[in-house]
Structure formats: C-alpha cells, structure tokens
CSV table of C-alpha atoms in Angstrom, one decimal:
chain,number,residue,atom,x,y,z
A,20,UNK,CA,49.9,93.9,-183.4
A,21,UNK,CA,52.3,92.4,-185.2
A,22,UNK,CA,50.8,90.4,-187.6
A,23,UNK,CA,53.1,87.2,-187.8
A,24,UNK,CA,51.5,85.0,-190.1
A,25,UNK,CA,49.5,84.4,-193.0
A,26,UNK,CA,46.9,80.9,-192.4
A,27,UNK,CA,45.2,81.6,-196.0
A,28,UNK,CA,44.0,84.5,-198.2
A,29,UNK,CA,41.0,83.1,-200.7
A,30,UNK,CA,41.0,86.6,-203.6
A,31,UNK,CA,37.3,86.0,-203.7
A,32,UNK,CA,36.0,88.7,-206.1
A,33,UNK,CA,36.7,91.5,-208.0
A,34,UNK,CA,37.0,96.1,-206.5
A,35,UNK,CA,36.3,98.6,-208.8
A,36,UNK,CA,36.9,102.6,-208.6
A,37,UNK,CA,34.2,103.2,-206.4
A,38,UNK,CA,33.3,100.3,-204.9
A,39,UNK,CA,32.0,100.5,-201.2
A,40,UNK,CA,34.1,98.2,-199.2
A,41,UNK,CA,32.8,96.7,-195.7
A,42,UNK,CA,34.6,94.6,-193.2
A,43,UNK,CA,34.5,91.6,-190.2
A,44,UNK,CA,36.8,90.6,-188.3
A,45,UNK,CA,36.6,88.0,-186.1
A,46,UNK,CA,38.5,86.4,-183.4
A,47,UNK,CA,39.0,82.5,-183.6
A,48,UNK,CA,41.3,82.5,-180.7
A,49,UNK,CA,43.1,83.4,-178.5
A,50,UNK,CA,46.9,81.6,-176.8
A,51,UNK,CA,48.7,82.4,-174.1
A,52,UNK,CA,52.4,83.3,-174.4
A,53,UNK,CA,54.4,83.0,-170.6
A,54,UNK,CA,56.8,85.4,-171.5
A,55,UNK,CA,53.1,87.6,-172.1
A,56,UNK,CA,50.8,89.0,-174.5
A,57,UNK,CA,49.9,86.2,-176.9
A,58,UNK,CA,48.5,84.8,-180.5
A,59,UNK,CA,45.5,86.0,-181.5
A,60,UNK,CA,44.0,84.4,-184.5
A,61,UNK,CA,42.3,86.3,-187.0
A,62,UNK,CA,39.7,86.1,-189.6
A,63,UNK,CA,38.7,89.5,-192.0
A,64,UNK,CA,36.3,88.4,-194.6
A,65,UNK,CA,35.9,92.2,-196.9
A,66,UNK,CA,32.9,92.6,-199.6
A,67,UNK,CA,31.8,95.3,-201.5
A,68,UNK,CA,29.3,97.0,-202.7
A,69,UNK,CA,29.1,98.6,-206.0
A,70,UNK,CA,26.9,101.6,-207.4
A,71,UNK,CA,24.2,100.1,-207.7
A,72,UNK,CA,23.8,97.9,-204.3
A,73,UNK,CA,24.7,95.2,-205.2
A,74,UNK,CA,27.7,93.1,-203.3
A,75,UNK,CA,29.9,90.6,-203.9
A,76,UNK,CA,32.6,88.7,-201.4
A,77,UNK,CA,35.9,89.9,-202.0
A,78,UNK,CA,38.4,88.6,-199.7
A,79,UNK,CA,38.6,85.7,-196.6
A,80,UNK,CA,42.2,86.5,-194.9
A,81,UNK,CA,43.2,84.6,-191.8
A,82,UNK,CA,45.5,85.5,-189.5
A,83,UNK,CA,47.5,84.9,-186.5
A,84,UNK,CA,48.6,88.3,-184.9
A,85,UNK,CA,51.0,88.7,-181.8
A,86,UNK,CA,49.7,90.8,-179.1
A,87,UNK,CA,52.4,92.6,-176.0
C-alpha cells in the first residue's frame, strides 16, 4: 500500500521519551478501481502510556492508501 492522500491529522498530545505507544487502525471505506486494486480510507488513533500508567490520546490521522 502507498499513502496517496491525507484527509486530516490532529496532534492531540505530547509523546515523551519512555512512553509506550498504542495504535488502532480502522478501515473506514474501500473503493475499487476499474484498472484493479483500489483505495482504502484509513483512520489511525494513537495513545501514549507514560511510566506511571497514565494513558493520553496523542494522534488522530485519517488518510487514503492505494492498494495495487
């Protein structure tokens, strides 16, 4: 897959050295191309957990990938 477009990207918090990042990727939609393959509309949500166990949302990114 190749990322071909960004729909939006919100930086929600700060990531610090030592944080552990957790991400979830959701497929919002798929669109077929007549020539084969298609576009995949994705959302990635990322959270950081610090050494004390506090979890904070840090990124919400929506983008489009081209799948051959």
